Amino acid sequence: DTLWDLAIAEVEKRENPDDDDVKPGEVWEKSILFMGNKNGGKTTIILRCLEREESPKPTLALEYTFGRRARRHNTPKDVAHFWELGGGTSLVELIRIPITSHNIRSFAVVLVLDLSKPDELWTTMECLLQVTRNHVNKILTKLEKTNPEVAAEIKQRMWNDMQRDHPDYALVDPFPIPLVIIGSKYDIFHDFDSEMRKIISKTLRFVSHYYGASLVFTSKSEALLLKARALINHLAFGYDKSKSVSVDPSKPLFIPAGLDSMSQIGPPPASDSDLGKMRANTPLELWKKVFEKTFPPKRFCDLQDTKDPAQDIQYAEYEVDVMRAQKNQELEQYKRNASKSWKEMDFDSD
């Protein structure tokens, strides 16, 4: 190898250290993307994890911050990059920015779902996880050609929390990168009818187990935020993963990845006759139909963030706004000209 090759290898090694083989003096560097319902509490959770006494502000598009921790006294501080996707599902394509082939080995996702809005829950979860998974799979496909060892390592890590002797090994479909699902606003959720709480809790347990994810319910309560923080610190700074489990539907759920089972979760909460009438190709699809029978989803367009940030007075800049108005006029003129040209075109009859 040339000196340049060795230098590149060293930089990549520092940026993507192996979880179980971080040598003294090396810096652990991880990245986490927070996404979920709009106004679901993502910013509050991030600030609590970073121990920052700040008032949360609405997230505009994609925001970035970072945290640093020292594993031991007189050692370099490890770094965790925290990305937050705002706007619910309206800006999901922006996930391409933080998740890249360069950091995929050290990336994780935290999905924050608002428990107080069950009619948005499945649609939000499905959209965000599907787009993220598709993007990650595209990266892995490219890595299989350019760096097959890394691609194989990532695929192997998908199964780290699911032992081969686990009874559900053949029934789950782990997310390609580490995933934590947080059910926020538990204080509001706790006042729901007990049957509603049971359906939501069982459904999220199934989804989390199916994807090989950890699940935790939280609120502004300090005790619950600490539980969520423990799972996130495991991803961000390699802290020991909690082995405690709470599956009582009358209490906040806390289930680290790999510590649940289909037998404990039970069947979808519906009668045998209803289940027999539902056509589904996968267990996940069946649970979706059962859940949405109780909580009919909002139309996808209702979940979009319709507020235009360009119209927000807190971002007003005179020079920029004048130029924007001019470009808008030019665009409208272009549309009129294009429409006129289109109408004048002759098309072959065949």
Short mmCIF file of C-alpha atoms in Angstrom, two decimals:
data_model
loop_
_atom_site.label_atom_id
_atom_site.label_comp_id
_atom_site.label_asym_id
_atom_site.label_seq_id
_atom_site.Cartn_x
_atom_site.Cartn_y
_atom_site.Cartn_z
CA ASP A 1 0.00 0.00 0.00
CA THR A 2 1.07 3.56 -0.62
CA LEU A 3 1.33 6.11 2.17
CA TRP A 4 -1.86 7.69 0.86
CA ASP A 5 -3.73 4.35 1.06
CA LEU A 6 -2.58 3.89 4.64
CA ALA A 7 -3.72 7.41 5.54
CA ILE A 8 -7.17 6.82 4.05
CA ALA A 9 -7.50 3.51 5.89
CA GLU A 10 -6.56 5.17 9.18
CA VAL A 11 -9.14 7.94 8.74
CA GLU A 12 -11.86 5.42 7.88
CA LYS A 13 -10.92 3.37 10.91
CA ARG A 14 -11.24 6.39 13.19
CA GLU A 15 -14.58 7.41 11.68
CA ASN A 16 -16.02 3.88 11.87
CA PRO A 17 -14.58 2.07 14.87
CA ASP A 18 -15.77 -1.43 15.59
CA ASP A 19 -18.27 -1.48 18.47
CA ASP A 20 -16.39 -4.12 20.41
CA ASP A 21 -12.84 -3.13 19.56
CA VAL A 22 -12.27 0.53 20.35
CA LYS A 23 -8.68 0.86 21.45
CA PRO A 24 -7.57 3.24 24.21
CA GLY A 25 -6.94 6.71 22.81
CA GLU A 26 -9.22 6.20 19.80
CA VAL A 27 -12.40 8.25 19.41
CA TRP A 28 -15.78 6.54 19.16
CA GLU A 29 -17.86 8.37 16.55
CA LYS A 30 -21.53 7.56 15.92
CA SER A 31 -24.46 9.17 14.11
CA ILE A 32 -28.16 9.03 14.99
CA LEU A 33 -31.14 10.26 12.97
CA PHE A 34 -34.25 11.23 14.94
CA MET A 35 -37.49 11.22 12.97
CA GLY A 36 -41.20 10.81 13.66
CA ASN A 37 -44.45 12.70 14.15
CA LYS A 38 -44.38 16.45 13.84
CA ASN A 39 -44.43 17.96 17.35
CA GLY A 40 -43.86 14.48 18.74
CA GLY A 41 -41.12 15.50 21.18
CA LYS A 42 -37.95 14.65 19.24
CA THR A 43 -36.15 17.87 20.16
CA THR A 44 -37.01 17.47 23.84
CA ILE A 45 -35.56 13.95 23.88
CA ILE A 46 -32.36 15.10 22.14
CA LEU A 47 -31.85 17.99 24.55
CA ARG A 48 -32.36 15.66 27.51
CA CYS A 49 -29.85 13.17 26.13
CA LEU A 50 -27.30 15.95 25.74
CA GLU A 51 -28.16 17.37 29.20
CA ARG A 52 -28.92 20.79 27.74
CA GLU A 53 -31.21 23.14 29.64
CA GLU A 54 -32.81 24.73 26.58
CA SER A 55 -36.40 25.30 25.54
CA PRO A 56 -37.18 23.16 22.48
CA LYS A 57 -37.96 25.02 19.27
CA PRO A 58 -39.80 23.76 16.17
CA THR A 59 -37.42 21.88 13.86
CA LEU A 60 -37.07 23.34 10.39
CA ALA A 61 -36.29 20.67 7.77
CA LEU A 62 -33.11 18.86 8.91
CA GLU A 63 -31.13 20.05 11.91
CA TYR A 64 -27.82 18.93 13.36
CA THR A 65 -26.15 18.99 16.74
CA PHE A 66 -23.60 16.81 18.53
CA GLY A 67 -22.63 15.55 21.94
CA ARG A 68 -19.32 14.49 23.49
CA ARG A 69 -18.57 12.04 26.28
CA ALA A 70 -15.35 10.69 27.80
CA ARG A 71 -15.37 6.95 28.50
CA ARG A 72 -12.70 7.26 31.16
CA HIS A 73 -10.72 9.96 32.93
CA ASN A 74 -8.04 11.59 30.77
CA THR A 75 -9.24 9.94 27.53
CA PRO A 76 -10.38 11.63 24.32
CA LYS A 77 -14.09 12.42 24.24
CA ASP A 78 -16.26 10.29 21.98
CA VAL A 79 -18.52 12.13 19.54
CA ALA A 80 -22.16 11.48 18.66
CA HIS A 81 -23.73 13.30 15.71
CA PHE A 82 -27.45 13.94 16.24
CA TRP A 83 -29.61 14.67 13.18
CA GLU A 84 -33.28 15.59 13.49
CA LEU A 85 -35.78 15.43 10.63
CA GLY A 86 -38.64 17.90 11.03
CA GLY A 87 -42.01 18.08 9.33
CA GLY A 88 -43.23 14.56 10.09
CA THR A 89 -43.30 12.69 6.77
CA SER A 90 -43.30 15.75 4.48
CA LEU A 91 -39.49 15.98 4.22
CA VAL A 92 -38.58 12.30 4.37
CA GLU A 93 -36.37 12.50 1.26
CA LEU A 94 -33.88 14.54 3.32
CA ILE A 95 -32.72 11.36 5.06
CA ARG A 96 -30.31 10.94 2.14
CA ILE A 97 -28.20 13.76 3.54
CA PRO A 98 -27.11 12.29 6.90
CA ILE A 99 -27.10 8.57 5.95
CA THR A 100 -24.24 7.89 3.54
CA SER A 101 -21.95 5.05 2.53
CA HIS A 102 -19.18 6.71 4.57
CA ASN A 103 -21.00 6.50 7.92
CA ILE A 104 -23.45 3.63 7.44
CA ARG A 105 -21.44 1.34 9.74
CA SER A 106 -21.85 3.74 12.63
CA PHE A 107 -25.40 4.95 11.97
CA ALA A 108 -28.62 4.34 13.93
CA VAL A 109 -32.22 5.56 13.75
CA VAL A 110 -34.57 6.71 16.50
CA LEU A 111 -38.25 6.78 15.48
CA VAL A 112 -40.41 8.94 17.78
CA LEU A 113 -44.14 8.15 17.54
CA ASP A 114 -46.76 10.33 19.22
CA LEU A 115 -48.90 7.95 21.31
CA SER A 116 -51.59 10.63 21.66
CA LYS A 117 -52.28 10.45 17.89
CA PRO A 118 -52.97 6.79 17.06
CA ASP A 119 -54.68 7.78 13.78
CA GLU A 120 -51.30 9.05 12.52
CA LEU A 121 -49.15 6.38 14.11
CA TRP A 122 -49.04 3.59 11.53
CA THR A 123 -48.92 5.87 8.48
CA THR A 124 -46.05 7.91 9.93
CA MET A 125 -44.14 4.82 11.03
CA GLU A 126 -44.62 3.00 7.74
CA CYS A 127 -43.61 5.93 5.55
CA LEU A 128 -40.48 6.89 7.50
CA LEU A 129 -39.19 3.35 7.99
CA GLN A 130 -39.89 2.31 4.41
CA VAL A 131 -38.06 5.28 2.86
CA THR A 132 -35.16 4.89 5.29
CA ARG A 133 -34.88 1.16 4.66
CA ASN A 134 -34.95 1.62 0.88
CA HIS A 135 -32.17 4.22 1.10
CA VAL A 136 -30.01 2.05 3.37
CA ASN A 137 -30.53 -0.97 1.11
CA LYS A 138 -29.35 1.06 -1.90
CA ILE A 139 -26.18 1.95 0.01
CA LEU A 140 -25.63 -1.71 0.94
CA THR A 141 -26.11 -2.77 -2.69
CA LYS A 142 -23.36 -0.38 -3.76
CA LEU A 143 -21.10 -1.50 -0.90
CA GLU A 144 -21.47 -5.12 -1.98
CA LYS A 145 -19.65 -4.14 -5.16
CA THR A 146 -17.12 -1.67 -3.74
CA ASN A 147 -16.53 -3.00 -0.21
CA PRO A 148 -18.17 -6.43 0.25
CA GLU A 149 -16.55 -6.97 3.66
CA VAL A 150 -18.28 -3.90 5.12
CA ALA A 151 -21.61 -4.84 3.52
CA ALA A 152 -21.37 -8.35 4.98
CA GLU A 153 -20.48 -6.94 8.41
CA ILE A 154 -23.52 -4.63 8.42
CA LYS A 155 -25.85 -7.45 7.40
CA GLN A 156 -24.44 -9.65 10.15
CA ARG A 157 -24.94 -6.90 12.74
CA MET A 158 -28.65 -6.81 11.86
CA TRP A 159 -28.95 -10.11 13.71
CA ASN A 160 -26.77 -9.28 16.71
CA ASP A 161 -29.76 -8.94 19.06
CA MET A 162 -31.51 -12.07 17.77
CA GLN A 163 -29.83 -15.34 18.67
CA ARG A 164 -30.17 -18.22 16.20
CA ASP A 165 -31.92 -20.31 18.85
CA HIS A 166 -34.57 -17.62 19.40
CA PRO A 167 -38.00 -19.14 18.54
CA ASP A 168 -38.81 -16.15 16.30
CA TYR A 169 -35.56 -16.17 14.31
CA ALA A 170 -37.34 -17.14 11.07
CA LEU A 171 -40.33 -14.85 11.67
CA VAL A 172 -38.66 -11.44 11.93
CA ASP A 173 -37.14 -9.05 9.42
CA PRO A 174 -34.52 -6.92 11.22
CA PHE A 175 -34.03 -3.30 10.19
CA PRO A 176 -30.69 -2.95 8.35
CA ILE A 177 -29.27 -0.51 10.92
CA PRO A 178 -29.91 -0.22 14.69
CA LEU A 179 -33.40 1.10 15.43
CA VAL A 180 -35.08 2.44 18.58
CA ILE A 181 -38.82 3.18 18.62
CA ILE A 182 -39.96 5.71 21.21
CA GLY A 183 -43.62 6.19 22.05
CA SER A 184 -43.85 9.78 23.28
CA LYS A 185 -46.50 11.66 25.31
CA TYR A 186 -47.22 8.68 27.52
CA ASP A 187 -48.90 11.03 30.03
CA ILE A 188 -51.72 11.66 27.51
CA PHE A 189 -51.75 8.05 26.32
CA HIS A 190 -52.17 6.83 29.90
CA ASP A 191 -55.63 8.49 30.04
CA PHE A 192 -56.86 6.50 27.02
CA ASP A 193 -59.38 3.68 27.39
CA SER A 194 -57.59 0.53 28.58
CA GLU A 195 -58.57 -1.44 25.47
CA MET A 196 -57.16 1.29 23.20
CA ARG A 197 -53.91 1.30 25.19
CA LYS A 198 -53.71 -2.49 24.90
CA ILE A 199 -54.10 -2.44 21.09
CA ILE A 200 -51.49 0.30 20.63
CA SER A 201 -49.03 -1.31 23.03
CA LYS A 202 -49.33 -4.80 21.50
CA THR A 203 -49.01 -3.39 17.99
CA LEU A 204 -45.86 -1.43 18.79
CA ARG A 205 -44.41 -4.46 20.57
CA PHE A 206 -44.97 -6.56 17.47
CA VAL A 207 -43.53 -3.95 15.10
CA SER A 208 -40.46 -3.41 17.29
CA HIS A 209 -39.82 -7.13 17.66
CA TYR A 210 -40.40 -7.73 13.95
CA TYR A 211 -37.81 -5.08 13.05
CA GLY A 212 -35.35 -6.10 15.77
CA ALA A 213 -35.78 -2.71 17.44
CA SER A 214 -35.84 -1.53 21.03
CA LEU A 215 -39.10 -0.01 22.32
CA VAL A 216 -39.65 2.53 25.10
CA PHE A 217 -42.57 4.74 26.13
CA THR A 218 -41.71 8.18 27.47
CA SER A 219 -43.07 11.61 28.37
CA LYS A 220 -41.76 14.76 30.03
CA SER A 221 -41.37 12.72 33.22
CA GLU A 222 -37.73 12.66 34.27
CA ALA A 223 -37.84 8.95 35.12
CA LEU A 224 -39.22 7.99 31.70
CA LEU A 225 -36.83 10.29 29.84
CA LEU A 226 -33.93 8.58 31.62
CA LYS A 227 -35.06 5.22 30.23
CA ALA A 228 -35.16 6.58 26.69
CA ARG A 229 -31.82 8.24 27.26
CA ALA A 230 -30.29 4.91 28.32
CA LEU A 231 -31.19 3.31 24.98
CA ILE A 232 -29.93 6.30 23.01
CA ASN A 233 -26.67 6.49 24.96
CA HIS A 234 -26.09 2.84 24.11
CA LEU A 235 -26.28 3.73 20.41
CA ALA A 236 -24.43 7.03 20.68
CA PHE A 237 -21.66 6.30 23.15
CA GLY A 238 -21.58 2.53 23.58
CA TYR A 239 -22.90 2.53 27.14
CA ASP A 240 -24.02 -0.86 28.45
CA LYS A 241 -27.45 -1.88 27.20
CA SER A 242 -30.10 -2.29 29.87
CA LYS A 243 -31.39 -5.82 30.42
CA SER A 244 -34.53 -4.75 32.29
CA VAL A 245 -37.91 -5.33 30.61
CA SER A 246 -41.38 -3.90 31.24
CA VAL A 247 -44.23 -5.37 29.15
CA ASP A 248 -47.22 -4.55 31.38
CA PRO A 249 -49.68 -2.61 29.16
CA SER A 250 -50.85 -0.63 32.19
CA LYS A 251 -47.31 0.74 32.60
CA PRO A 252 -44.77 2.41 30.27
CA LEU A 253 -43.21 -0.21 27.99
CA PHE A 254 -39.45 -0.73 28.02
CA ILE A 255 -38.16 -3.59 25.88
CA PRO A 256 -34.56 -3.66 24.59
CA ALA A 257 -34.07 -5.31 21.21
CA GLY A 258 -34.18 -9.11 21.24
CA LEU A 259 -35.87 -9.45 24.64
CA ASP A 260 -39.45 -9.91 23.43
CA SER A 261 -41.16 -12.82 21.63
CA MET A 262 -44.20 -13.49 19.49
CA SER A 263 -45.57 -15.89 22.10
CA GLN A 264 -45.46 -13.18 24.79
CA ILE A 265 -46.95 -10.54 22.48
CA GLY A 266 -49.80 -12.81 21.41
CA PRO A 267 -52.00 -12.65 18.28
CA PRO A 268 -53.34 -9.42 16.76
CA PRO A 269 -56.11 -7.94 18.98
CA ALA A 270 -59.12 -9.00 16.88
CA SER A 271 -61.71 -11.78 16.92
CA ASP A 272 -61.06 -15.00 15.02
CA SER A 273 -63.88 -14.17 12.60
CA ASP A 274 -62.42 -10.73 11.85
CA LEU A 275 -58.94 -12.17 11.36
CA GLY A 276 -60.35 -14.76 8.98
CA LYS A 277 -61.86 -12.04 6.78
CA MET A 278 -58.63 -10.03 6.52
CA ARG A 279 -56.40 -10.75 3.55
CA ALA A 280 -52.75 -10.20 4.27
CA ASN A 281 -49.52 -11.46 2.73
CA THR A 282 -47.33 -10.96 5.79
CA PRO A 283 -47.78 -10.82 9.58
CA LEU A 284 -46.88 -7.11 9.45
CA GLU A 285 -49.67 -6.46 6.96
CA LEU A 286 -52.14 -8.36 9.14
CA TRP A 287 -51.25 -6.28 12.21
CA LYS A 288 -51.62 -3.13 10.12
CA LYS A 289 -55.16 -4.08 9.06
CA VAL A 290 -56.16 -4.88 12.62
CA PHE A 291 -54.69 -1.64 13.96
CA GLU A 292 -56.26 0.55 11.28
CA LYS A 293 -59.65 -1.09 11.83
CA THR A 294 -59.63 0.42 15.32
CA PHE A 295 -57.76 3.60 14.40
CA PRO A 296 -58.63 4.61 10.80
CA PRO A 297 -55.60 6.52 9.49
CA LYS A 298 -55.57 10.12 8.44
CA ARG A 299 -55.14 10.68 4.74
CA PHE A 300 -51.46 10.91 3.84
CA CYS A 301 -51.87 14.47 2.58
CA ASP A 302 -53.22 15.48 6.01
CA LEU A 303 -49.89 14.48 7.52
CA GLN A 304 -47.91 16.80 5.27
CA ASP A 305 -46.43 19.95 6.74
CA THR A 306 -48.24 22.59 4.68
CA LYS A 307 -46.62 25.61 6.28
CA ASP A 308 -44.13 27.26 3.95
CA PRO A 309 -40.99 28.27 5.91
CA ALA A 310 -40.32 30.95 3.30
CA GLN A 311 -43.40 32.80 4.59
CA ASP A 312 -42.31 32.70 8.24
CA ILE A 313 -41.44 36.21 9.42
CA GLN A 314 -38.66 34.95 11.71
CA TYR A 315 -36.65 34.03 8.59
CA ALA A 316 -37.33 37.27 6.70
CA GLU A 317 -34.37 38.79 4.83
CA TYR A 318 -35.15 41.77 2.60
CA GLU A 319 -32.59 41.13 -0.17
CA VAL A 320 -33.40 37.42 -0.34
CA ASP A 321 -37.16 38.04 -0.34
CA VAL A 322 -36.92 40.60 -3.13
CA MET A 323 -34.89 38.21 -5.27
CA ARG A 324 -37.30 35.38 -4.50
CA ALA A 325 -40.27 37.51 -5.60
CA GLN A 326 -38.46 38.33 -8.83
CA LYS A 327 -37.70 34.66 -9.50
CA ASN A 328 -41.33 33.76 -8.79
CA GLN A 329 -42.43 36.28 -11.43
CA GLU A 330 -39.93 34.85 -13.90
CA LEU A 331 -41.20 31.34 -13.17
CA GLU A 332 -44.82 32.33 -13.78
CA GLN A 333 -43.85 33.99 -17.07
CA TYR A 334 -41.97 30.83 -18.09
CA LYS A 335 -45.03 28.70 -17.28
CA ARG A 336 -47.26 30.92 -19.44
CA ASN A 337 -44.82 30.81 -22.35
CA ALA A 338 -44.36 27.05 -22.03
CA SER A 339 -48.11 26.51 -21.93
CA LYS A 340 -48.59 28.63 -25.04
CA SER A 341 -45.82 26.79 -26.90
CA TRP A 342 -47.30 23.44 -25.87
CA LYS A 343 -50.72 24.33 -27.25
CA GLU A 344 -49.18 25.41 -30.58
CA MET A 345 -47.36 22.12 -31.10
CA ASP A 346 -48.48 19.77 -33.87
CA PHE A 347 -48.66 16.08 -32.97
CA ASP A 348 -48.73 13.17 -35.39
CA SER A 349 -52.11 11.49 -35.50
CA ASP A 350 -50.47 8.05 -35.22
#
